[in-house]
């Protein structure tokens, strides 16, 4: 727990609600002096636990505000410590006055970034994945992100890792018995039951890891890139999809040079849509740079939207056709001028006919992009890992379990096999913050935009 060594203050306070001014502001206090602080500011003993009570803050001669106070004696609080909440009017001066009054109380100091969540972790109120889920929930911009974050904040992801870790502990206990009591009358199937248990964990872990980065993609947002030859109407389509004139449109080929981006919420899925420069025969200079950027964006995209001029069908632009693959939506634009056959395909992919000029077919295209986004990152039945940190630790754990089975097969003895299990177990513990995380916590919690 962080203490302010200059003042010895170990009770923290901060504005827990959003930007001011607002209708309401919530100030949260956590630590041993939360009760005394509540009493000081209201001039009364703390009200009954967990009951919103109207109070005048400050003194009768010099009131700061009138609002609701809630008293959460530990351990039944967000952090597990004594917590007081002040629900006050959300004016800047009101919040500043209450925060200044709190700063003047002995034992209190402003909280550092993420410190409330960090204390909740230390107090055993949540594991690290749940704390991350809470930060994601606050940052969630779309419905599917909210669903995923809420599940993780509720501890669903941490529960999986804890269960695997418990299974490994169970297997480890058997191996340790084999080490401690070798030569004695141990059950003959001791090793077999241990390895069978580990095998179950490995199977589940492999399924969990083979998720095509579903959870990470949903958390970060899906990257979609519009690509195609110059003048096919990429920027017109981009503007139509984002519903504003974000990109310049002109009849001169090579209008777009740079990558232009916009965030979209498509049916609850977060999409970062990019308009790019036309893929043509650039001689060099700015146009060639634009093309390189377009190709790089297409290569890194989760979803490519390849746009062709319907008038050219079936003789499609070769540079764009080369990029078409299973993650590409093929679009035939300018269908107000010509009507391509309804079963037209390019590069083996069925084409969607649209007109970025009249809007015809755009709803259908949006529906297709949404379906594709859902297939890439919709929250699955079982919770998915959401951060590179989770993946790295899981892969480390999985590698140790691979070595465990090698050691078992080669009969290298219980000491070596047990050591691999311990490594696997440790890596799992790091994800949930059960072990080895002190050095990581500053980095993780400094990102948190809640519970400052
Ligand atoms: N008739 C018709 N014209 C279109 C349609 N979409 C775009 N255009 C016209 O085609 C021309 C090129 O449009 P842009 O959206 O700038 O094309 P682009 O692919 O972004 O072009 P570059 O940025 O130069 O690669 C403009 O004159 C548009 O008005 C369409 O669906 N129908
Ligand atoms: Mg353009």
Short mmCIF file of C-alpha atoms and ligand atoms in Angstrom, two decimals:
data_model
loop_
_atom_site.label_atom_id
_atom_site.label_comp_id
_atom_site.label_asym_id
_atom_site.label_seq_id
_atom_site.Cartn_x
_atom_site.Cartn_y
_atom_site.Cartn_z
CA UNK A 1 0.00 0.00 0.00
CA UNK A 2 1.32 3.45 -0.89
CA UNK A 3 1.89 5.83 1.95
CA UNK A 4 2.77 9.48 1.67
CA UNK A 5 5.97 9.36 3.70
CA UNK A 6 6.13 13.11 4.18
CA UNK A 7 2.79 13.29 5.94
CA UNK A 8 2.22 9.64 6.77
CA UNK A 9 -1.17 9.96 5.07
CA UNK A 10 -2.57 6.64 4.01
CA UNK A 11 -6.16 7.58 3.28
CA UNK A 12 -6.73 8.64 -0.30
CA UNK A 13 -9.37 10.76 -1.97
CA UNK A 14 -10.26 11.72 -5.53
CA UNK A 15 -13.03 12.80 -7.81
CA UNK A 16 -14.45 9.48 -9.02
CA UNK A 17 -16.86 10.91 -11.58
CA UNK A 18 -16.22 12.54 -14.97
CA UNK A 19 -15.42 15.99 -16.32
CA UNK A 20 -16.90 19.03 -14.60
CA UNK A 21 -19.19 20.88 -14.70
CA UNK A 22 -21.87 18.19 -14.53
CA UNK A 23 -25.13 17.62 -12.65
CA UNK A 24 -23.39 15.59 -10.01
CA UNK A 25 -19.88 14.84 -8.87
CA UNK A 26 -18.81 11.89 -6.73
CA UNK A 27 -15.79 12.14 -4.47
CA UNK A 28 -14.48 8.95 -2.97
CA UNK A 29 -12.31 8.54 0.13
CA UNK A 30 -10.65 5.25 1.07
CA UNK A 31 -8.54 4.26 4.05
CA UNK A 32 -8.49 4.28 7.85
CA UNK A 33 -9.29 8.01 8.08
CA UNK A 34 -12.36 7.81 5.78
CA UNK A 35 -14.76 7.60 8.76
CA UNK A 36 -13.18 10.56 10.61
CA UNK A 37 -13.14 12.54 7.35
CA UNK A 38 -16.83 11.87 6.85
CA UNK A 39 -17.55 12.96 10.42
CA UNK A 40 -15.41 16.10 10.02
CA UNK A 41 -17.14 17.20 6.83
CA UNK A 42 -20.71 16.52 8.01
CA UNK A 43 -20.22 17.44 11.68
CA UNK A 44 -21.91 14.14 12.64
CA UNK A 45 -20.87 10.51 13.14
CA UNK A 46 -21.01 8.43 9.93
CA UNK A 47 -24.59 7.46 8.94
CA UNK A 48 -25.73 3.80 8.88
CA UNK A 49 -23.63 1.74 6.46
CA UNK A 50 -24.45 1.73 2.72
CA UNK A 51 -27.38 4.14 3.08
CA UNK A 52 -27.50 7.40 1.14
CA UNK A 53 -28.00 10.22 3.65
CA UNK A 54 -28.53 13.92 3.02
CA UNK A 55 -25.96 16.11 4.74
CA UNK A 56 -24.61 19.63 4.76
CA UNK A 57 -20.87 19.54 4.08
CA UNK A 58 -18.55 22.03 5.77
CA UNK A 59 -19.93 23.93 8.73
CA UNK A 60 -23.26 25.63 9.35
CA UNK A 61 -21.54 29.01 9.22
CA UNK A 62 -19.59 28.14 6.12
CA UNK A 63 -21.39 25.37 4.17
CA UNK A 64 -19.58 23.99 1.13
CA UNK A 65 -22.54 22.14 -0.40
CA UNK A 66 -25.51 19.98 0.45
CA UNK A 67 -25.41 16.43 -0.89
CA UNK A 68 -25.66 12.73 -0.23
CA UNK A 69 -23.04 10.87 1.75
CA UNK A 70 -22.61 7.10 1.85
CA UNK A 71 -20.54 5.21 4.38
CA UNK A 72 -19.06 1.83 3.42
CA UNK A 73 -17.16 0.42 6.40
CA UNK A 74 -14.55 -2.14 5.29
CA UNK A 75 -14.39 -4.87 4.21
CA UNK A 76 -17.73 -4.42 2.38
CA UNK A 77 -16.52 -1.62 0.15
CA UNK A 78 -14.95 -1.15 -3.28
CA UNK A 79 -11.41 -1.29 -1.93
CA UNK A 80 -12.08 -3.47 1.12
CA UNK A 81 -11.00 -0.52 3.29
CA UNK A 82 -13.31 2.00 4.99
CA UNK A 83 -14.76 4.09 2.17
CA UNK A 84 -16.82 7.30 2.22
CA UNK A 85 -18.55 8.78 -0.81
CA UNK A 86 -19.75 12.33 -1.24
CA UNK A 87 -22.34 12.87 -4.00
CA UNK A 88 -22.28 16.62 -4.47
CA UNK A 89 -23.33 19.17 -7.09
CA UNK A 90 -21.02 18.91 -10.08
CA UNK A 91 -19.79 22.49 -10.26
CA UNK A 92 -16.05 23.08 -10.53
CA UNK A 93 -15.96 25.36 -7.49
CA UNK A 94 -18.09 22.97 -5.42
CA UNK A 95 -15.83 20.00 -6.13
CA UNK A 96 -12.72 22.12 -5.59
CA UNK A 97 -14.02 23.32 -2.19
CA UNK A 98 -14.79 19.78 -0.98
CA UNK A 99 -11.46 18.42 -2.29
CA UNK A 100 -9.60 21.27 -0.54
CA UNK A 101 -11.43 20.56 2.69
CA UNK A 102 -10.48 16.86 2.44
CA UNK A 103 -6.84 17.74 1.75
CA UNK A 104 -6.82 19.72 5.01
CA UNK A 105 -7.81 16.68 7.11
CA UNK A 106 -5.03 14.76 8.86
CA UNK A 107 -4.17 11.44 7.27
CA UNK A 108 -5.70 12.27 3.87
CA UNK A 109 -3.96 12.84 0.56
CA UNK A 110 -4.99 12.88 -3.11
CA UNK A 111 -4.99 9.43 -4.76
CA UNK A 112 -2.49 8.52 -7.45
CA UNK A 113 -3.75 7.24 -10.84
CA UNK A 114 -5.40 3.83 -10.43
CA UNK A 115 -4.84 3.76 -6.68
CA UNK A 116 -8.40 2.82 -5.71
CA UNK A 117 -8.35 -0.18 -8.06
CA UNK A 118 -4.91 -1.08 -6.83
CA UNK A 119 -6.15 -1.12 -3.25
CA UNK A 120 -9.15 -3.22 -4.29
CA UNK A 121 -6.65 -5.70 -5.74
CA UNK A 122 -4.51 -5.65 -2.58
CA UNK A 123 -7.66 -6.05 -0.47
CA UNK A 124 -8.66 -9.16 -2.42
CA UNK A 125 -11.82 -7.46 -3.77
CA UNK A 126 -10.89 -8.25 -7.37
CA UNK A 127 -8.14 -9.86 -9.38
CA UNK A 128 -6.02 -8.01 -11.90
CA UNK A 129 -8.10 -9.07 -14.92
CA UNK A 130 -11.24 -7.78 -13.19
CA UNK A 131 -9.50 -4.46 -12.47
CA UNK A 132 -8.54 -4.26 -16.15
CA UNK A 133 -12.13 -5.15 -17.09
CA UNK A 134 -13.37 -2.27 -14.98
CA UNK A 135 -11.05 0.15 -16.79
CA UNK A 136 -12.27 -1.28 -20.12
CA UNK A 137 -15.88 -0.89 -19.00
CA UNK A 138 -15.34 2.79 -18.33
CA UNK A 139 -13.56 3.17 -21.69
CA UNK A 140 -16.09 1.02 -23.65
CA UNK A 141 -17.54 2.91 -26.60
CA UNK A 142 -19.71 0.25 -28.20
CA UNK A 143 -22.21 -2.34 -27.03
CA UNK A 144 -20.06 -5.39 -27.73
CA UNK A 145 -17.13 -3.79 -25.89
CA UNK A 146 -19.43 -3.13 -22.92
CA UNK A 147 -20.57 -6.77 -22.84
CA UNK A 148 -17.01 -8.06 -22.91
CA UNK A 149 -15.72 -5.58 -20.32
CA UNK A 150 -18.61 -6.16 -17.91
CA UNK A 151 -17.99 -9.88 -18.01
CA UNK A 152 -14.28 -9.42 -17.33
CA UNK A 153 -14.94 -6.86 -14.58
CA UNK A 154 -17.19 -9.44 -12.94
CA UNK A 155 -14.21 -11.78 -12.69
CA UNK A 156 -15.20 -14.29 -15.42
CA UNK A 157 -11.77 -14.28 -17.11
CA UNK A 158 -9.82 -14.43 -13.85
CA UNK A 159 -11.98 -17.36 -12.76
CA UNK A 160 -10.79 -19.44 -15.72
CA UNK A 161 -7.13 -18.77 -14.96
CA UNK A 162 -7.63 -19.44 -11.24
CA UNK A 163 -9.32 -22.74 -12.05
CA UNK A 164 -6.40 -23.80 -14.27
CA UNK A 165 -3.96 -22.70 -11.63
CA UNK A 166 -5.82 -24.75 -8.99
CA UNK A 167 -5.65 -27.80 -11.26
CA UNK A 168 -1.90 -27.34 -11.67
CA UNK A 169 -1.54 -26.95 -7.89
CA UNK A 170 -3.43 -30.21 -7.45
CA UNK A 171 -1.13 -31.98 -9.92
CA UNK A 172 1.93 -30.40 -8.34
CA UNK A 173 0.95 -31.66 -4.89
CA UNK A 174 0.96 -35.20 -6.29
CA UNK A 175 4.36 -34.76 -7.88
CA UNK A 176 5.75 -33.34 -4.68
CA UNK A 177 4.40 -36.34 -2.80
CA UNK A 178 6.29 -38.52 -5.28
CA UNK A 179 9.48 -36.54 -4.57
CA UNK A 180 9.09 -36.50 -0.77
CA UNK A 181 8.04 -40.10 -0.35
CA UNK A 182 9.94 -41.84 -3.13
CA UNK A 183 10.41 -45.51 -2.49
CA UNK A 184 7.45 -45.61 -0.16
CA UNK A 185 4.04 -47.04 -0.87
CA UNK A 186 2.54 -44.37 -3.06
CA UNK A 187 -0.51 -45.05 -5.20
CA UNK A 188 0.79 -46.45 -8.53
CA UNK A 189 -1.36 -44.12 -10.62
CA UNK A 190 -0.10 -40.96 -8.90
CA UNK A 191 1.77 -39.67 -11.95
CA UNK A 192 -1.03 -40.66 -14.31
CA UNK A 193 -3.73 -38.77 -12.44
CA UNK A 194 -1.45 -35.72 -12.25
CA UNK A 195 -0.66 -35.74 -15.98
CA UNK A 196 -4.32 -36.35 -16.89
CA UNK A 197 -5.29 -33.25 -14.93
CA UNK A 198 -2.61 -31.19 -16.66
CA UNK A 199 -3.75 -32.53 -20.04
CA UNK A 200 -7.26 -31.13 -19.40
CA UNK A 201 -5.77 -27.71 -18.64
CA UNK A 202 -3.62 -27.82 -21.78
CA UNK A 203 -6.61 -28.68 -23.99
CA UNK A 204 -8.65 -25.81 -22.61
CA UNK A 205 -5.67 -23.47 -22.84
CA UNK A 206 -5.12 -24.35 -26.52
CA UNK A 207 -8.78 -23.61 -27.31
CA UNK A 208 -8.57 -20.35 -25.39
CA UNK A 209 -5.42 -19.25 -27.24
CA UNK A 210 -6.75 -20.22 -30.69
CA UNK A 211 -9.30 -17.42 -30.62
CA UNK A 212 -7.99 -15.38 -33.59
CA UNK A 213 -7.39 -12.52 -31.12
CA UNK A 214 -11.16 -12.06 -30.83
CA UNK A 215 -11.12 -10.37 -27.41
CA UNK A 216 -8.12 -8.16 -28.16
CA UNK A 217 -9.63 -7.06 -31.48
CA UNK A 218 -12.92 -6.16 -29.81
CA UNK A 219 -11.15 -4.22 -27.08
CA UNK A 220 -8.87 -2.33 -29.49
CA UNK A 221 -11.39 -1.89 -32.31
CA UNK A 222 -11.36 -3.53 -35.70
CA UNK A 223 -9.13 -2.07 -38.42
CA UNK A 224 -10.88 -1.78 -41.81
CA UNK A 225 -9.17 -0.32 -44.91
CA UNK A 226 -10.83 0.86 -48.13
CA UNK A 227 -8.52 0.11 -51.04
CA UNK A 228 -8.77 0.28 -54.82
CA UNK A 229 -7.56 1.96 -58.01
CA UNK A 230 -7.61 5.77 -58.31
CA UNK A 231 -11.00 7.39 -58.94
CA UNK A 232 -13.15 4.31 -58.27
CA UNK A 233 -14.97 6.24 -55.53
CA UNK A 234 -13.16 5.12 -52.35
CA UNK A 235 -13.38 8.52 -50.67
CA UNK A 236 -17.01 8.93 -51.74
CA UNK A 237 -17.81 5.57 -50.16
CA UNK A 238 -15.80 6.45 -47.04
CA UNK A 239 -17.80 9.67 -46.63
CA UNK A 240 -21.04 7.77 -47.14
CA UNK A 241 -20.11 5.20 -44.47
CA UNK A 242 -18.98 7.76 -41.90
CA UNK A 243 -21.87 10.08 -42.84
CA UNK A 244 -19.84 13.25 -43.23
CA UNK A 245 -17.50 14.89 -45.72
CA UNK A 246 -14.35 13.62 -44.03
CA UNK A 247 -12.33 13.01 -47.22
CA UNK A 248 -11.92 15.18 -50.32
CA UNK A 249 -13.69 13.83 -53.42
CA UNK A 250 -12.82 14.96 -56.94
CA UNK A 251 -12.84 13.62 -60.48
CA UNK A 252 -9.06 13.97 -60.65
CA UNK A 253 -7.32 10.60 -60.18
CA UNK A 254 -4.93 10.60 -57.22
CA UNK A 255 -6.92 12.97 -54.98
CA UNK A 256 -6.32 11.05 -51.75
CA UNK A 257 -2.65 10.83 -50.82
CA UNK A 258 -2.66 10.00 -47.12
CA UNK A 259 -4.57 7.59 -44.93
CA UNK A 260 -7.73 9.19 -43.52
CA UNK A 261 -9.39 7.56 -40.51
CA UNK A 262 -12.76 7.65 -38.76
CA UNK A 263 -14.25 5.68 -35.87
CA UNK A 264 -17.52 3.86 -36.48
CA UNK A 265 -19.87 1.94 -34.23
CA UNK A 266 -21.33 -0.75 -36.45
CA UNK A 267 -24.02 -2.74 -34.70
CA UNK A 268 -22.05 -2.50 -31.44
CA UNK A 269 -18.67 -3.34 -32.94
CA UNK A 270 -15.94 -0.68 -32.91
CA UNK A 271 -14.42 -0.14 -36.35
CA UNK A 272 -11.57 2.18 -37.29
CA UNK A 273 -12.25 2.79 -40.98
CA UNK A 274 -9.43 4.06 -43.23
CA UNK A 275 -9.64 5.66 -46.68
CA UNK A 276 -6.43 5.25 -48.67
CA UNK A 277 -4.68 6.50 -51.79
CA UNK A 278 -5.47 4.77 -55.09
CA UNK A 279 -3.31 1.82 -56.15
CA UNK A 280 -2.04 2.84 -59.56
CA UNK A 281 1.09 3.19 -61.55
CA UNK A 282 2.70 5.95 -59.50
CA UNK A 283 5.93 7.21 -61.01
CA UNK A 284 7.39 8.12 -57.64
CA UNK A 285 7.19 10.97 -55.15
CA UNK A 286 4.09 11.68 -53.11
CA UNK A 287 1.81 9.34 -55.09
CA UNK A 288 4.15 6.39 -54.63
CA UNK A 289 4.39 7.14 -50.90
CA UNK A 290 0.60 7.27 -50.70
CA UNK A 291 0.39 3.89 -52.41
CA UNK A 292 2.90 2.37 -50.01
CA UNK A 293 0.87 3.64 -47.10
CA UNK A 294 -2.29 2.21 -48.63
CA UNK A 295 -0.68 -1.21 -49.09
CA UNK A 296 0.75 -1.19 -45.56
CA UNK A 297 -2.67 -0.29 -44.15
CA UNK A 298 -4.32 -3.06 -46.16
CA UNK A 299 -1.73 -5.57 -44.95
CA UNK A 300 -2.36 -4.70 -41.29
CA UNK A 301 -6.16 -4.47 -41.56
CA UNK A 302 -8.55 -6.98 -39.99
CA UNK A 303 -10.91 -6.30 -42.87
CA UNK A 304 -10.20 -4.97 -46.37
CA UNK A 305 -12.91 -3.29 -48.44
CA UNK A 306 -11.71 -3.54 -52.05
CA UNK A 307 -13.54 -1.06 -54.28
CA UNK A 308 -13.80 -1.51 -58.06
CA UNK A 309 -15.49 0.53 -60.77
CA UNK A 310 -18.59 -1.44 -61.80
CA UNK A 311 -18.17 -0.23 -65.39
CA UNK A 312 -14.92 -2.20 -65.68
CA UNK A 313 -16.50 -5.55 -64.69
CA UNK A 314 -15.34 -8.26 -65.47
CA UNK A 315 -11.94 -6.77 -66.37
CA UNK A 316 -11.01 -5.77 -62.85
CA UNK A 317 -8.01 -3.72 -61.74
CA UNK A 318 -5.16 -6.19 -61.21
CA UNK A 319 -3.32 -4.37 -58.38
CA UNK A 320 -6.44 -4.40 -56.19
CA UNK A 321 -7.51 -7.92 -57.20
CA UNK A 322 -4.14 -9.21 -55.98
CA UNK A 323 -4.98 -8.04 -52.45
CA UNK A 324 -8.39 -9.74 -52.33
CA UNK A 325 -8.43 -12.65 -49.88
CA UNK A 326 -10.84 -14.29 -47.42
CA UNK A 327 -10.82 -11.17 -45.20
CA UNK A 328 -11.86 -8.88 -48.06
CA UNK A 329 -15.24 -7.42 -48.92
CA UNK A 330 -15.44 -6.76 -52.65
CA UNK A 331 -17.45 -3.71 -53.64
CA UNK A 332 -18.51 -2.71 -57.17
CA UNK A 333 -19.13 1.05 -57.05
CA UNK A 334 -20.90 3.43 -59.46
CA UNK A 335 -23.72 0.95 -60.07
CA UNK A 336 -25.94 3.97 -60.79
CA UNK A 337 -24.11 4.14 -64.13
CA UNK A 338 -23.99 0.41 -64.97
CA UNK A 339 -25.58 -2.67 -63.40
CA UNK A 340 -23.13 -5.53 -62.86
CA UNK A 341 -24.61 -9.05 -62.66
CA UNK A 342 -25.95 -9.85 -59.19
CA UNK A 343 -23.66 -12.89 -58.89
CA UNK A 344 -20.48 -11.01 -59.91
CA UNK A 345 -17.31 -12.17 -58.15
CA UNK A 346 -13.78 -10.76 -57.99
CA UNK A 347 -10.83 -12.83 -56.81
CA UNK A 348 -13.31 -15.55 -55.82
CA UNK A 349 -15.28 -13.25 -53.52
CA UNK A 350 -18.92 -12.31 -54.12
CA UNK A 351 -19.23 -8.57 -54.89
CA UNK A 352 -21.59 -6.10 -53.23
CA UNK A 353 -22.97 -3.53 -55.71
CA UNK A 354 -23.28 0.05 -54.44
CA UNK A 355 -23.46 3.62 -55.58
CA UNK A 356 -21.59 6.03 -53.33
CA UNK A 357 -23.33 8.77 -55.29
CA UNK A 358 -26.96 7.78 -54.72
CA UNK A 359 -26.48 5.66 -51.59
CA UNK A 360 -27.94 2.60 -53.31
CA UNK A 361 -26.65 -0.64 -51.77
CA UNK A 362 -24.80 1.16 -48.96
CA UNK A 363 -27.14 -0.21 -46.27
CA UNK A 364 -26.51 -3.68 -47.60
CA UNK A 365 -22.75 -3.02 -47.51
CA UNK A 366 -22.98 -1.75 -43.91
CA UNK A 367 -24.87 -4.91 -42.98
CA UNK A 368 -22.18 -7.05 -44.62
CA UNK A 369 -19.38 -5.17 -42.82
CA UNK A 370 -21.23 -5.56 -39.50
CA UNK A 371 -21.66 -9.30 -40.06
CA UNK A 372 -17.97 -9.60 -40.87
CA UNK A 373 -17.06 -7.59 -37.74
CA UNK A 374 -19.30 -9.86 -35.66
CA UNK A 375 -17.65 -12.96 -37.08
CA UNK A 376 -14.23 -11.56 -36.24
CA UNK A 377 -14.79 -10.28 -32.73
CA UNK A 378 -18.24 -10.85 -31.25
CA UNK A 379 -17.98 -11.89 -27.60
CA UNK A 380 -17.97 -15.70 -27.56
CA UNK A 381 -19.76 -17.83 -24.99
CA UNK A 382 -16.64 -18.26 -22.95
CA UNK A 383 -14.67 -15.12 -22.00
CA UNK A 384 -11.76 -14.24 -24.26
CA UNK A 385 -8.41 -12.81 -23.28
CA UNK A 386 -8.29 -9.09 -24.03
CA UNK A 387 -4.68 -7.93 -23.68
CA UNK A 388 -1.27 -8.80 -25.08
CA UNK A 389 -0.18 -9.17 -21.44
CA UNK A 390 -2.62 -12.06 -20.99
CA UNK A 391 -1.51 -13.73 -24.20
CA UNK A 392 2.21 -13.48 -23.37
CA UNK A 393 1.74 -15.02 -19.92
CA UNK A 394 -0.56 -17.76 -21.27
CA UNK A 395 1.93 -18.66 -23.98
CA UNK A 396 4.66 -18.83 -21.37
CA UNK A 397 2.50 -21.09 -19.22
CA UNK A 398 1.62 -23.27 -22.22
CA UNK A 399 5.29 -23.60 -23.19
CA UNK A 400 6.17 -24.76 -19.67
CA UNK A 401 3.36 -27.34 -19.84
CA UNK A 402 4.73 -28.55 -23.18
CA UNK A 403 8.10 -29.07 -21.51
CA UNK A 404 6.32 -30.79 -18.62
CA UNK A 405 4.91 -33.43 -20.98
CA UNK A 406 8.28 -33.87 -22.65
CA UNK A 407 9.87 -34.47 -19.25
CA UNK A 408 7.12 -36.95 -18.35
CA UNK A 409 7.54 -38.85 -21.63
CA UNK A 410 11.28 -38.99 -21.25
CA UNK A 411 10.90 -40.04 -17.60
CA UNK A 412 13.22 -37.33 -16.37
CA UNK A 413 11.90 -37.66 -12.84
CA UNK A 414 9.44 -35.81 -10.66
CA UNK A 415 11.85 -32.95 -9.71
CA UNK A 416 12.17 -31.70 -13.28
CA UNK A 417 8.53 -32.25 -14.17
CA UNK A 418 7.45 -30.47 -10.99
CA UNK A 419 9.64 -27.49 -11.82
CA UNK A 420 7.91 -27.03 -15.20
CA UNK A 421 4.52 -27.19 -13.52
CA UNK A 422 5.62 -24.53 -11.05
CA UNK A 423 6.70 -22.25 -13.93
CA UNK A 424 3.37 -22.78 -15.70
CA UNK A 425 1.48 -22.05 -12.52
CA UNK A 426 3.48 -18.88 -11.86
CA UNK A 427 2.81 -17.50 -15.32
CA UNK A 428 -0.95 -18.02 -14.79
CA UNK A 429 -0.73 -16.33 -11.41
CA UNK A 430 0.83 -13.27 -13.02
CA UNK A 431 -2.24 -12.72 -15.22
CA UNK A 432 -4.58 -12.50 -12.25
CA UNK A 433 -2.06 -10.62 -10.11
CA UNK A 434 -1.67 -13.46 -7.62
CA UNK A 435 2.13 -13.53 -7.98
CA UNK A 436 5.05 -11.50 -9.26
CA UNK A 437 3.17 -8.38 -10.22
CA UNK A 438 4.48 -5.67 -7.91
CA UNK A 439 6.81 -4.38 -10.63
CA UNK A 440 4.01 -4.46 -13.23
CA UNK A 441 1.30 -2.75 -11.21
CA UNK A 442 2.59 0.79 -11.68
CA UNK A 443 2.50 0.35 -15.44
CA UNK A 444 -0.90 -1.32 -15.50
CA UNK A 445 -2.68 1.03 -13.12
CA UNK A 446 -1.15 4.23 -14.45
CA UNK A 447 -3.31 3.67 -17.56
CA UNK A 448 -6.51 3.50 -15.57
CA UNK A 449 -8.86 6.37 -16.11
CA UNK A 450 -11.03 5.42 -13.15
CA UNK A 451 -10.55 5.45 -9.43
CA UNK A 452 -7.76 7.97 -9.65
N1 LIG B 1 -21.70 8.22 -60.88
C1 LIG B 1 -21.00 7.98 -59.81
N2 LIG B 1 -19.87 8.69 -59.58
C2 LIG B 1 -19.17 8.43 -58.47
C3 LIG B 1 -19.57 7.43 -57.54
N3 LIG B 1 -18.64 7.40 -56.54
C4 LIG B 1 -17.73 8.33 -56.82
N4 LIG B 1 -18.03 8.96 -57.96
C5 LIG B 1 -17.27 10.01 -58.62
O1 LIG B 1 -16.01 9.49 -58.96
C6 LIG B 1 -15.00 10.49 -58.82
C7 LIG B 1 -13.89 9.99 -57.91
O2 LIG B 1 -14.41 9.86 -56.62
P1 LIG B 1 -13.47 9.73 -55.32
O3 LIG B 1 -14.36 9.35 -54.20
O4 LIG B 1 -12.64 10.94 -55.17
O5 LIG B 1 -12.59 8.52 -55.78
P2 LIG B 1 -11.30 7.90 -55.07
O6 LIG B 1 -11.31 6.45 -55.34
O7 LIG B 1 -11.24 8.30 -53.65
O8 LIG B 1 -10.13 8.58 -55.89
P3 LIG B 1 -8.58 8.81 -55.47
O9 LIG B 1 -8.55 9.40 -54.09
O10 LIG B 1 -8.11 9.76 -56.50
O11 LIG B 1 -7.93 7.48 -55.56
C8 LIG B 1 -15.71 11.72 -58.29
O12 LIG B 1 -16.00 12.57 -59.38
C9 LIG B 1 -16.98 11.16 -57.69
O13 LIG B 1 -18.03 12.10 -57.68
C10 LIG B 1 -20.74 6.68 -57.81
O14 LIG B 1 -21.17 5.79 -57.09
N5 LIG B 1 -21.41 7.01 -58.98
MG1 LIG B 2 -9.85 9.32 -52.56
#
